[in-house]
């Protein structure tokens, strides 16, 4: 089955700096890679996703890059703000009707004002 | 009201007790899931259901059971709780269409402590 490794487990940055979280996956058949953000006391919420037919996707201050050859993908947050502080999870799956997501271990991001 | 509602939000119980966590949704989604979250281990799938008559084991189903009472309701039971089942539990839903099958909507979580 799929195995997803996520690094770092904790990340502390100054407000305004950039943050990068990296994930690697094991199953070369995986073609869908979402990122979820979990704020304190809440459930995870999808913030951005990427499919294997593209190498990069951006949405305002967040972007995700995918390297299928190396089987890794990354979340980039620019101009970090205190409200970016949360736990972030990457995941991978085949995006077909029956396949489940495999999640990474999570990264706790702390943005210091 | 939340799209996915979990009850209770917090529960403390003793070893050997039976516990039920309940989940209801207003998304109209066919698919429902139960996940367990432990520090450093991410979210691990316990059980999932693609419709009312469909129940499937996930990665870590031992010690758990589920019931899909209706399209909108999916409950998780621990028949005899043990301390290593202390965790944060999430219910999630998703659409059944190709583009939405892996887009999960999570509840706020149920924190269970087994003493």
mmCIF file of C-alpha atoms in Angstrom, chain B:
data_model
loop_
_atom_site.group_PDB
_atom_site.id
_atom_site.type_symbol
_atom_site.label_atom_id
_atom_site.label_comp_id
_atom_site.label_asym_id
_atom_site.label_seq_id
_atom_site.Cartn_x
_atom_site.Cartn_y
_atom_site.Cartn_z
ATOM 1 C CA UNK B 1 -25.018 24.312 11.868
ATOM 2 C CA UNK B 2 -21.933 22.359 10.922
ATOM 3 C CA UNK B 3 -22.007 20.188 7.805
ATOM 4 C CA UNK B 4 -20.598 17.242 9.768
ATOM 5 C CA UNK B 5 -21.528 16.993 13.445
ATOM 6 C CA UNK B 6 -19.844 14.681 15.911
ATOM 7 C CA UNK B 7 -21.060 13.812 19.397
ATOM 8 C CA UNK B 8 -19.740 13.765 22.023
ATOM 9 C CA UNK B 9 -16.901 16.245 21.539
ATOM 10 C CA UNK B 10 -15.112 14.985 24.607
ATOM 11 C CA UNK B 11 -15.472 11.763 26.544
ATOM 12 C CA UNK B 12 -13.552 10.225 29.406
ATOM 13 C CA UNK B 13 -14.240 6.586 30.142
ATOM 14 C CA UNK B 14 -12.738 3.585 31.868
ATOM 15 C CA UNK B 15 -11.117 0.465 30.490
ATOM 16 C CA UNK B 16 -13.670 -2.137 29.465
ATOM 17 C CA UNK B 17 -16.566 0.259 28.927
ATOM 18 C CA UNK B 18 -18.538 0.369 25.688
ATOM 19 C CA UNK B 19 -18.383 3.686 23.907
ATOM 20 C CA UNK B 20 -20.267 5.020 20.890
ATOM 21 C CA UNK B 21 -19.254 8.056 18.885
ATOM 22 C CA UNK B 22 -21.900 9.454 16.592
ATOM 23 C CA UNK B 23 -21.679 11.367 13.355
ATOM 24 C CA UNK B 24 -24.346 13.057 11.292
ATOM 25 C CA UNK B 25 -24.010 15.077 8.104
ATOM 26 C CA UNK B 26 -26.070 17.512 6.070
ATOM 27 C CA UNK B 27 -23.822 17.452 2.997
ATOM 28 C CA UNK B 28 -25.931 14.836 1.235
ATOM 29 C CA UNK B 29 -22.774 12.814 0.628
ATOM 30 C CA UNK B 30 -22.969 9.060 0.113
ATOM 31 C CA UNK B 31 -19.567 8.283 1.590
ATOM 32 C CA UNK B 32 -18.664 8.453 5.261
ATOM 33 C CA UNK B 33 -15.452 7.664 7.109
ATOM 34 C CA UNK B 34 -14.030 7.329 10.587
ATOM 35 C CA UNK B 35 -10.405 8.356 11.176
ATOM 36 C CA UNK B 36 -8.205 8.284 14.217
ATOM 37 C CA UNK B 37 -5.566 10.966 14.873
ATOM 38 C CA UNK B 38 -2.529 10.349 17.054
ATOM 39 C CA UNK B 39 0.444 12.726 17.380
ATOM 40 C CA UNK B 40 3.006 12.070 14.647
ATOM 41 C CA UNK B 41 0.891 9.383 13.005
ATOM 42 C CA UNK B 42 -1.396 11.558 10.984
ATOM 43 C CA UNK B 43 -4.913 10.399 10.220
ATOM 44 C CA UNK B 44 -5.506 6.668 9.986
ATOM 45 C CA UNK B 45 -8.648 5.167 8.513
ATOM 46 C CA UNK B 46 -10.711 2.937 10.814
ATOM 47 C CA UNK B 47 -13.836 2.176 8.742
ATOM 48 C CA UNK B 48 -15.590 3.602 5.746
ATOM 49 C CA UNK B 49 -18.973 3.284 4.075
ATOM 50 C CA UNK B 50 -19.869 4.087 0.482
ATOM 51 C CA UNK B 51 -23.625 3.822 1.055
ATOM 52 C CA UNK B 52 -26.094 2.610 3.663
ATOM 53 C CA UNK B 53 -25.562 -1.070 2.881
ATOM 54 C CA UNK B 54 -21.801 -0.866 2.488
ATOM 55 C CA UNK B 55 -19.260 -1.163 5.338
ATOM 56 C CA UNK B 56 -15.516 -1.613 4.831
ATOM 57 C CA UNK B 57 -12.578 -2.030 7.172
ATOM 58 C CA UNK B 58 -9.790 0.482 7.022
ATOM 59 C CA UNK B 59 -6.192 0.340 8.115
ATOM 60 C CA UNK B 60 -6.839 -0.018 11.861
ATOM 61 C CA UNK B 61 -10.282 -1.605 12.381
ATOM 62 C CA UNK B 62 -9.403 -4.044 15.188
ATOM 63 C CA UNK B 63 -11.274 -3.171 18.379
ATOM 64 C CA UNK B 64 -13.827 -1.010 16.569
ATOM 65 C CA UNK B 65 -17.179 -1.520 14.877
ATOM 66 C CA UNK B 66 -19.462 0.804 12.934
ATOM 67 C CA UNK B 67 -23.084 1.191 11.976
ATOM 68 C CA UNK B 68 -24.503 3.171 9.055
ATOM 69 C CA UNK B 69 -28.009 3.887 10.275
ATOM 70 C CA UNK B 70 -28.952 6.155 7.377
ATOM 71 C CA UNK B 71 -27.276 8.064 4.582
ATOM 72 C CA UNK B 72 -26.638 10.890 7.028
ATOM 73 C CA UNK B 73 -25.580 8.893 10.097
ATOM 74 C CA UNK B 74 -22.487 6.805 10.788
ATOM 75 C CA UNK B 75 -21.532 5.717 14.294
ATOM 76 C CA UNK B 76 -18.314 4.233 15.646
ATOM 77 C CA UNK B 77 -18.325 1.837 18.609
ATOM 78 C CA UNK B 78 -15.618 0.614 20.917
ATOM 79 C CA UNK B 79 -17.044 -2.551 22.443
ATOM 80 C CA UNK B 80 -14.517 -2.715 25.270
ATOM 81 C CA UNK B 81 -12.370 0.391 25.414
ATOM 82 C CA UNK B 82 -8.658 0.124 26.226
ATOM 83 C CA UNK B 83 -6.155 2.897 27.054
ATOM 84 C CA UNK B 84 -4.363 2.757 23.689
ATOM 85 C CA UNK B 85 -7.630 3.788 22.053
ATOM 86 C CA UNK B 86 -7.177 7.184 23.645
ATOM 87 C CA UNK B 87 -7.101 9.495 20.628
ATOM 88 C CA UNK B 88 -8.884 12.160 18.638
ATOM 89 C CA UNK B 89 -11.497 10.661 16.327
ATOM 90 C CA UNK B 90 -12.794 12.304 13.187
ATOM 91 C CA UNK B 91 -15.787 11.566 11.039
ATOM 92 C CA UNK B 92 -15.589 12.669 7.408
ATOM 93 C CA UNK B 93 -17.754 12.599 4.308
ATOM 94 C CA UNK B 94 -17.161 12.777 0.585
ATOM 95 C CA UNK B 95 -19.079 12.792 -2.643
ATOM 96 C CA UNK B 96 -19.134 9.693 -4.816
ATOM 97 C CA UNK B 97 -18.352 11.409 -8.095
ATOM 98 C CA UNK B 98 -14.910 11.048 -9.687
ATOM 99 C CA UNK B 99 -13.789 14.582 -8.926
ATOM 100 C CA UNK B 100 -15.145 14.637 -5.389
ATOM 101 C CA UNK B 101 -14.524 11.131 -4.139
ATOM 102 C CA UNK B 102 -11.322 12.065 -2.346
ATOM 103 C CA UNK B 103 -12.324 15.547 -1.162
ATOM 104 C CA UNK B 104 -13.103 15.013 2.499
ATOM 105 C CA UNK B 105 -15.265 17.189 4.746
ATOM 106 C CA UNK B 106 -14.347 16.563 8.376
ATOM 107 C CA UNK B 107 -16.260 17.008 11.577
ATOM 108 C CA UNK B 108 -14.720 18.873 14.507
ATOM 109 C CA UNK B 109 -13.550 15.692 16.208
ATOM 110 C CA UNK B 110 -14.325 13.631 19.300
ATOM 111 C CA UNK B 111 -11.587 13.450 21.900
ATOM 112 C CA UNK B 112 -11.717 10.116 23.740
ATOM 113 C CA UNK B 113 -9.705 9.344 26.847
ATOM 114 C CA UNK B 114 -9.678 5.795 28.201
ATOM 115 C CA UNK B 115 -8.370 5.490 31.750
#
